[in-house]
Coordinates of C-alpha atoms in Angstrom, one line a residue:
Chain A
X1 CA 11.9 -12.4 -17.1
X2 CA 8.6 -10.8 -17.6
X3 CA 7.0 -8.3 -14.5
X4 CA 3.9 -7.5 -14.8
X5 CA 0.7 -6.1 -12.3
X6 CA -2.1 -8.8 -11.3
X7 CA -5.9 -7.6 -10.7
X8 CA -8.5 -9.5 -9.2
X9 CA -12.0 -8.0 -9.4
X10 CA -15.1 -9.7 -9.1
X11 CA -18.4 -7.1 -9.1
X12 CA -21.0 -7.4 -6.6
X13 CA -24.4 -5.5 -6.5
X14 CA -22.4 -2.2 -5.4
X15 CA -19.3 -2.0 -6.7
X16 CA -17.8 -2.4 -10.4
X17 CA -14.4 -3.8 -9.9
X18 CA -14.1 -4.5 -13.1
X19 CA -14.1 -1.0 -14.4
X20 CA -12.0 0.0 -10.8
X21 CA -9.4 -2.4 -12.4
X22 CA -9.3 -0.9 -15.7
X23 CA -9.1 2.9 -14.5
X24 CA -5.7 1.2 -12.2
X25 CA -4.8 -0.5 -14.8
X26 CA -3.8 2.5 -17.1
X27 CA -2.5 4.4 -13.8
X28 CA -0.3 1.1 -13.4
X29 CA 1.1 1.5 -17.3
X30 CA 1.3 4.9 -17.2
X31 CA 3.6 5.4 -14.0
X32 CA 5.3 1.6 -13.5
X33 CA 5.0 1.1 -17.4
X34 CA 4.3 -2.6 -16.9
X35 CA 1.1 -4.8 -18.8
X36 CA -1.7 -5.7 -16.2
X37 CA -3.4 -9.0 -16.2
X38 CA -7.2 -9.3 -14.6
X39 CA -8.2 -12.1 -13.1
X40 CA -12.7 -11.9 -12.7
X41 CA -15.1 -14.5 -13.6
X42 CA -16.9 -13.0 -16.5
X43 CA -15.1 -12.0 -20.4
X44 CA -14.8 -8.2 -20.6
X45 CA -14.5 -5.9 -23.6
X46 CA -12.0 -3.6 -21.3
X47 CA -8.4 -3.5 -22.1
X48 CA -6.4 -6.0 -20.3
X49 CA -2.7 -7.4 -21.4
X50 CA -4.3 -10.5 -20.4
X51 CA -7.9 -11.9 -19.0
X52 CA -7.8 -14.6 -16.6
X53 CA -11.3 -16.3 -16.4
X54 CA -11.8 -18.0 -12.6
X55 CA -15.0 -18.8 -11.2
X56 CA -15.8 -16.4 -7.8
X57 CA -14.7 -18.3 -5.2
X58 CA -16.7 -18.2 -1.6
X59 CA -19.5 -15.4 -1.1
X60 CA -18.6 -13.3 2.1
X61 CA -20.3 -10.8 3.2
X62 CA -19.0 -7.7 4.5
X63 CA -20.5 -4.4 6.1
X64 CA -19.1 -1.7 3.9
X65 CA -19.6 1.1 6.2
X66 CA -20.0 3.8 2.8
X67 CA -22.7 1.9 1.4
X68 CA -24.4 1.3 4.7
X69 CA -25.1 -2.2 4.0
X70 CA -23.6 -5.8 4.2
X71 CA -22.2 -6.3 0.5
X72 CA -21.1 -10.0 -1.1
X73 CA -17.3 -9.8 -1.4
X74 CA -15.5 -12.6 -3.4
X75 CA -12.0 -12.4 -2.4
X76 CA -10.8 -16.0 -1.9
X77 CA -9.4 -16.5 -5.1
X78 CA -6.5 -14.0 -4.3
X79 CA -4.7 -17.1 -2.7
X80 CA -4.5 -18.3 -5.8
X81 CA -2.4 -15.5 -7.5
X82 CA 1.0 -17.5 -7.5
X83 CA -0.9 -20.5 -9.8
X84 CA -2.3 -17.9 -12.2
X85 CA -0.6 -15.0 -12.5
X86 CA 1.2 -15.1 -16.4
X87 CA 4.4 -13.1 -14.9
X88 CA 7.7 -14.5 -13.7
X89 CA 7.7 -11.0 -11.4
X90 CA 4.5 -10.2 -10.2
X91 CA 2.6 -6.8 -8.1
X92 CA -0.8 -8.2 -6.6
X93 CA -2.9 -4.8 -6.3
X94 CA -6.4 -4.0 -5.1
X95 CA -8.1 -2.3 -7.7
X96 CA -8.7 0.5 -5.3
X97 CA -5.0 1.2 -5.0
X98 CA -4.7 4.1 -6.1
X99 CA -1.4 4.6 -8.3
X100 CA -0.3 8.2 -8.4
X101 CA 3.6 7.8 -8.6
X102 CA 6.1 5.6 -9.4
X103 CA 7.0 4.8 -6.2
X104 CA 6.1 0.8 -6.5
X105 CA 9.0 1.0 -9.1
X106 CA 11.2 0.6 -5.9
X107 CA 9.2 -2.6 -5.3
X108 CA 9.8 -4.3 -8.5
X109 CA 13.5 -3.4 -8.0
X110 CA 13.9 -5.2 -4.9
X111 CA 15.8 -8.4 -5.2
X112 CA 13.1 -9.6 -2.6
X113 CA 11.3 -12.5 -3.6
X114 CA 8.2 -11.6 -1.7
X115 CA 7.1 -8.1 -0.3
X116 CA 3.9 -6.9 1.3
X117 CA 2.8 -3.9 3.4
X118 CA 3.1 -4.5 7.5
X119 CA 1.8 -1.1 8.6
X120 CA -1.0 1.1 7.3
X121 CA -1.6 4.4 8.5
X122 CA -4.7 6.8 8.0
X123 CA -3.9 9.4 5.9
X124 CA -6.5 12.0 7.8
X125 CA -4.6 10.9 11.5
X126 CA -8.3 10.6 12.8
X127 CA -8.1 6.9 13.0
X128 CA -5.9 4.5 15.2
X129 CA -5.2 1.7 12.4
X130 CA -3.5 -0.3 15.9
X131 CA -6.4 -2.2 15.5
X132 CA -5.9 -2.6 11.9
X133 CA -2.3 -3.7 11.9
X134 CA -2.3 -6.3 14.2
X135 CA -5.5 -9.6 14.4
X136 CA -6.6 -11.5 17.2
X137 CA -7.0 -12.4 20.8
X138 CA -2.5 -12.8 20.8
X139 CA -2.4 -8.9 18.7
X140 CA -0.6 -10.6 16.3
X141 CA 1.5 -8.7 13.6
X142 CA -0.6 -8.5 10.2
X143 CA 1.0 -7.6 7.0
X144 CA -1.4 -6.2 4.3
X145 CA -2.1 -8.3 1.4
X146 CA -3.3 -4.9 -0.8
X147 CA 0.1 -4.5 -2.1
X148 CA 2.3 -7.8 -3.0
X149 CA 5.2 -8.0 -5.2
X150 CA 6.6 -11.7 -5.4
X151 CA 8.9 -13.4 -7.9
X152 CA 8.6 -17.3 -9.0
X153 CA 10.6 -19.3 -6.7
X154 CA 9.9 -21.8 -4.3
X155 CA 9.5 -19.3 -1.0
X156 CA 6.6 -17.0 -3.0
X157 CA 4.9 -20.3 -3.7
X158 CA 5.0 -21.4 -0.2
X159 CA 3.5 -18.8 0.8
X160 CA 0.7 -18.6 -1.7
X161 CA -0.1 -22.6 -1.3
X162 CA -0.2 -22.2 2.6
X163 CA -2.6 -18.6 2.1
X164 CA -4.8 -21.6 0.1
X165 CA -4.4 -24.1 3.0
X166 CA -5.6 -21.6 5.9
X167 CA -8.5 -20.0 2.9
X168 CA -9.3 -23.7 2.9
X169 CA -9.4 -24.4 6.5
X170 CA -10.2 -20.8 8.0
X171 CA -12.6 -22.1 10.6
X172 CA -9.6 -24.1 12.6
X173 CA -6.8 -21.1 11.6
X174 CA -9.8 -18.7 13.0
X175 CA -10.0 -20.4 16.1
X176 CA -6.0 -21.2 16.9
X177 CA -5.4 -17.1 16.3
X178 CA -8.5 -16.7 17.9
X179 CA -9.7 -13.6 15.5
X180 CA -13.3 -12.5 15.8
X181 CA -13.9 -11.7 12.4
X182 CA -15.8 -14.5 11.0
X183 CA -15.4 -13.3 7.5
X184 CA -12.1 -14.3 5.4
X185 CA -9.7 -11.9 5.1
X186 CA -6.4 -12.0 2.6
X187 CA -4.7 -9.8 5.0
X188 CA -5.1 -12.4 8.1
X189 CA -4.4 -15.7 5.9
X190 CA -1.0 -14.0 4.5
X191 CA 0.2 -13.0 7.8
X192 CA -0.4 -16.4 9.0
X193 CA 1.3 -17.8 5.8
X194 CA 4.1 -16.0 6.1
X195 CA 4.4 -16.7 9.8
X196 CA 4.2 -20.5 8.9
X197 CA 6.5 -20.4 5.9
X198 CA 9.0 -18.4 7.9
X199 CA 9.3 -20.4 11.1
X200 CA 7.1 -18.1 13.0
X201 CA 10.2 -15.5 13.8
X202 CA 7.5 -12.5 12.8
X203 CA 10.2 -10.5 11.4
X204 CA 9.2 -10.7 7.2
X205 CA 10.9 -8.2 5.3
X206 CA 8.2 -6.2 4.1
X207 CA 7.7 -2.9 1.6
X208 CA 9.8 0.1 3.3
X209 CA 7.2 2.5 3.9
X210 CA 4.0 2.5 5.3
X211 CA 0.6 2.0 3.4
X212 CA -1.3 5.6 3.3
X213 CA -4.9 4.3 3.4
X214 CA -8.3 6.2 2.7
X215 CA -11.0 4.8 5.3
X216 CA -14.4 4.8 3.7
X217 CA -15.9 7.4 5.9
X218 CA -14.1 10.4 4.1
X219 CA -14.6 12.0 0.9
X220 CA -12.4 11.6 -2.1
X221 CA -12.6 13.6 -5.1
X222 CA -10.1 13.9 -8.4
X223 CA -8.7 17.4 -9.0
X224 CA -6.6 16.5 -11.9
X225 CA -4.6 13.4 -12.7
X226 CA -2.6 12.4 -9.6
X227 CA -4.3 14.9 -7.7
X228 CA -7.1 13.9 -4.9
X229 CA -8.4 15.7 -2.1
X230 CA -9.9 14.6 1.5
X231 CA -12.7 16.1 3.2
X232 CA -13.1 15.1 6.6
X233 CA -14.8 15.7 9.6
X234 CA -12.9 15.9 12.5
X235 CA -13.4 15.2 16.2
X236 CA -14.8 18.9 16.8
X237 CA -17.2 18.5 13.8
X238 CA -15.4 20.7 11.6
X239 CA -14.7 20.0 8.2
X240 CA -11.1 20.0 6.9
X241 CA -9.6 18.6 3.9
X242 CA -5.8 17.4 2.6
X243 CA -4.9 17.5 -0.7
X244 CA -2.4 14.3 -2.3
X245 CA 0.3 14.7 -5.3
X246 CA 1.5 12.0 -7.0
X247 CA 1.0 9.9 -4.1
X248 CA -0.2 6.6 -4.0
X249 CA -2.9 5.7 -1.4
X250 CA -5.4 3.0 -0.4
X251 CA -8.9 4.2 -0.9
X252 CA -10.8 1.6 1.5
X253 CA -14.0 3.6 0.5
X254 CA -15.2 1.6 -3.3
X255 CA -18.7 4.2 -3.4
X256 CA -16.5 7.7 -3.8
X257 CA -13.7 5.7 -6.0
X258 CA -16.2 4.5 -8.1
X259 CA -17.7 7.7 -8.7
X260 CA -14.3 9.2 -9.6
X261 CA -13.5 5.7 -11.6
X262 CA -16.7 6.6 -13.8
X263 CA -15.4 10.2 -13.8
X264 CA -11.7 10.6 -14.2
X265 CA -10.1 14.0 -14.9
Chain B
X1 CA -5.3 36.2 23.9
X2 CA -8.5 35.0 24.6
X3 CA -9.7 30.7 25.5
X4 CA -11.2 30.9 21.8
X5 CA -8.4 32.2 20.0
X6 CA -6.5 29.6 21.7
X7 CA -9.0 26.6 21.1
X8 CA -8.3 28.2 17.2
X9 CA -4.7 28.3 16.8
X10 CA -4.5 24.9 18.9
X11 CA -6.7 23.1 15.9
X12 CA -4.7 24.6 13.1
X13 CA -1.6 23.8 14.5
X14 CA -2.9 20.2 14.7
X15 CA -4.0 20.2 11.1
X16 CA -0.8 21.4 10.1
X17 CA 1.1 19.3 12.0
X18 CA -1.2 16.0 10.5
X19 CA -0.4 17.4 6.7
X20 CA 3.5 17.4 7.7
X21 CA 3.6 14.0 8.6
X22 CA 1.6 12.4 5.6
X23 CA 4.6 14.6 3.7
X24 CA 6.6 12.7 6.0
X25 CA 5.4 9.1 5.0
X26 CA 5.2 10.1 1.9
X27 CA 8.8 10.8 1.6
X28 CA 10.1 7.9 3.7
X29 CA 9.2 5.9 0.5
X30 CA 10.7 8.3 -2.1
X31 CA 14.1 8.1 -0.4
X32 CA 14.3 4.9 -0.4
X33 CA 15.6 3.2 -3.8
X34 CA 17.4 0.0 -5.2
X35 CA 21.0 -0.3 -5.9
X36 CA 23.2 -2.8 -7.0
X37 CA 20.8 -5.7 -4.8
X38 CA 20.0 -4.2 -2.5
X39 CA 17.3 -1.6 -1.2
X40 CA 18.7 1.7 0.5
X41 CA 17.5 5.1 2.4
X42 CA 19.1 8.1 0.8
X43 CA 19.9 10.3 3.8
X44 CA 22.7 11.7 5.8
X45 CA 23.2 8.3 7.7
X46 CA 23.9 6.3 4.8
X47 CA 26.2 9.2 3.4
X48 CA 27.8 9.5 6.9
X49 CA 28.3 5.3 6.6
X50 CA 30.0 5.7 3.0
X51 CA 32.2 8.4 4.2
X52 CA 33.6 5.8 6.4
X53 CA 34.0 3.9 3.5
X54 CA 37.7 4.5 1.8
X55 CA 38.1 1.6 -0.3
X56 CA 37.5 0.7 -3.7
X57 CA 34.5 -1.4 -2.6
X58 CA 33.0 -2.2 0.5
X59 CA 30.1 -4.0 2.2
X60 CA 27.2 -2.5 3.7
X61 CA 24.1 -3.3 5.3
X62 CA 20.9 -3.1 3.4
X63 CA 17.4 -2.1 4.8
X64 CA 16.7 -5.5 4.6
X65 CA 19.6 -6.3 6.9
X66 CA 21.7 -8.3 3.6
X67 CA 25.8 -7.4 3.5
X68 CA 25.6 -5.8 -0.1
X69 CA 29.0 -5.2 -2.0
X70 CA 28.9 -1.7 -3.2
X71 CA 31.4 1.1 -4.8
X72 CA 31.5 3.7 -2.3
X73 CA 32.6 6.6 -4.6
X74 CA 30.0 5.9 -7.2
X75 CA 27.2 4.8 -4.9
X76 CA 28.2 8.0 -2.7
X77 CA 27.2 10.2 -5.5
X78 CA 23.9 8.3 -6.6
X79 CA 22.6 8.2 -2.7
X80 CA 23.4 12.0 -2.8
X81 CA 21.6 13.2 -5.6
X82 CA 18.7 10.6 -5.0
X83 CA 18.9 12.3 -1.4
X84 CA 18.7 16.0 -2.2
X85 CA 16.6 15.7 -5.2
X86 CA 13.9 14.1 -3.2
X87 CA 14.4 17.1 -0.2
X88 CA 13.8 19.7 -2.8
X89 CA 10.3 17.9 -3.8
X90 CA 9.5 17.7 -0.3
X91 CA 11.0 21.5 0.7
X92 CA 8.9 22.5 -2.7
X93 CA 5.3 20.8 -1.2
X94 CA 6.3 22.4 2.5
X95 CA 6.3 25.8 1.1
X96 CA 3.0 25.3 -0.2
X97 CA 1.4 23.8 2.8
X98 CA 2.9 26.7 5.3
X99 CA 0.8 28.8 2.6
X100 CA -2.0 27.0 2.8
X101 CA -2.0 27.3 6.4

């Protein structure tokens, strides 16, 4: 059996994902000591295990609140990770996931054959993620598609081939969840996959513990390896800050992750 | 005491209380581990469940809700040290929040 991590990164105008992937990449072999495979649509002369070529699939557009402006985002080829992904055990990570710890070792141990995050919570406490966790008119249940660890067998493929159905045919899933957001999300098409796949019971077993997640309008910096700290502003105005050890976290915000990607400690 | 020493104490006890419970979360996931297929919470309720436990093996219930056959004696001691080693780490960055504070 091989395990191994699976990146997909496509840059845009803003953000180098490509170079977010590699910086995860070593965190990945350094604390889960596992090779990393990227999946982008260009060669690149960064260090990879292995470099999956795939045309960027769909151009969304997304307001990324940091940048202050409506970004292209290819992410529609994620649905796709059970067809290429080279591992018989594979972790599906952002490239912003920031991998402080060897907590996701836990993951890869599960005998599960398919695990994802169901709730994400803001590290600062400023932000109700109620709205993030759930999608739709019906507040249905959404399980996060940063994190997923799934082994080859026929219920991770399910999965993945019905995420490519509902990518394929968002308009009509869109309207039967009724969900505002216009723009394609991973996050909505696996929690509808997995509600499909599993006879809509809405019970999935899912990673045991909850997502810590950066939101874009705080500020990240790198104190040493494994070390980050938070400044925020909080509802009085004032600023505070929290520092992170060897914790792994979700940083939602690409402008201050790239800046620490292009300047790690 | 006056309203702004108050308004003062109320916002740092609110801070403090917000950097204890990302500790919190972030310990929920280092007490939880893998053994013998299945996924486990070290912590006194699972000890409490083994010491029930007076067999050579019995079956539990995973986190996952899946009967796993376990060795009580020898899984007793791994959810123990998992358990307490894990407590230091978290008693270790308490002590340097309350200081920070």
């Amino acid at each position: 059996m091989t395990t191994g991590a699976l990146i997909f990164a496509y840059n845009n105008e803003q953000t180098d994902y490509v170079a977010m992937a590699d910086w995860t990449a070593k965190n990945i072999r350094r604390h889960l000591g596992i090779p990393v495979a990227l999946v982008t649509d260009r060669p690149t002369e960064l260090k990879f295990e292995q470099v999956i070529i795939q045309p960027a699939d769909g151009d969304n557009g997304r307001w990324f609140g940091d940048y202050g402006t409506n970004v292209k985002w290819h992410n529609q080829t994620r649905a796709n990770a059970y067809k290429l992904t080279p591992w018989s055990q594979t972790l599906v990570l952002d490239a912003d996931y920031v991998v402080a710890s060897d907590q996701l070792k836990t993951v890869l141990a599960s005998p599960q054959e398919f695990l994802a995050h169901r709730w994400a919570y803001d590290i600062t406490g400023l932000n109700d993620f109620s709205g993030l966790n759930y999608f739709g008119a019906y507040h249905m249940p959404m399980w996060w598609a940063t994190v997923m660890m799934f082994r080859c067998s026929e219920h991770a493929q399910l999965i993945f081939e019905t995420m490519v159905m509902i990518r394929d045919n968002w308009t009509h899933y869109r309207n039967i969840y009724k969900n505002s957001n216009g723009t394609y999300r991973n996050d909505h098409a696996l929690s509808i996959a997995l509600g499909v796949v599993n006879g809509h019971i809405l019970k999935h077993a899912s990673i045991p513990w909850n997502l810590a997640s950066l939101t874009p309008d705080h500020q990240l910096t790198q104190l040493a390896p494994d070390h980050y700290r938070i400044d925020f502003v909080n509802s009085d105005q004032k600023p505070r800050w929290i520092e992170l050890h060897n914790q792994d976290f979700h940083a939602m915000g690409k402008k201050t992750l790239g800046e620490i990607v292009a300047n790690p400690c | 005491m006056n309203t702004e020493q108050l308004i003062a104490h109320g916002r740092a006890r609110f801070d403090h209380a917000a950097a204890r419970r990302v500790l919190k979360e972030k310990y929920q996931g280092k007490l939880t581990f893998a053994h013998a297929g299945g996924m486990w919470l070290a912590g006194p309720e699972l000890l409490a469940t083994l010491a029930a436990c007076t067999g050579p093996t019995s079956v539990l219930l995973d986190l996952y809700e899946t009967p796993v056959k376990i060795m009580p004696n020898e899984f007793r001691d791994l959810v123990r040290t998992h358990w307490q080693e894990q407590m230091n780490a978290w008693l270790v960055e308490y002590d340097q929040l309350s200081k920070n504070r």
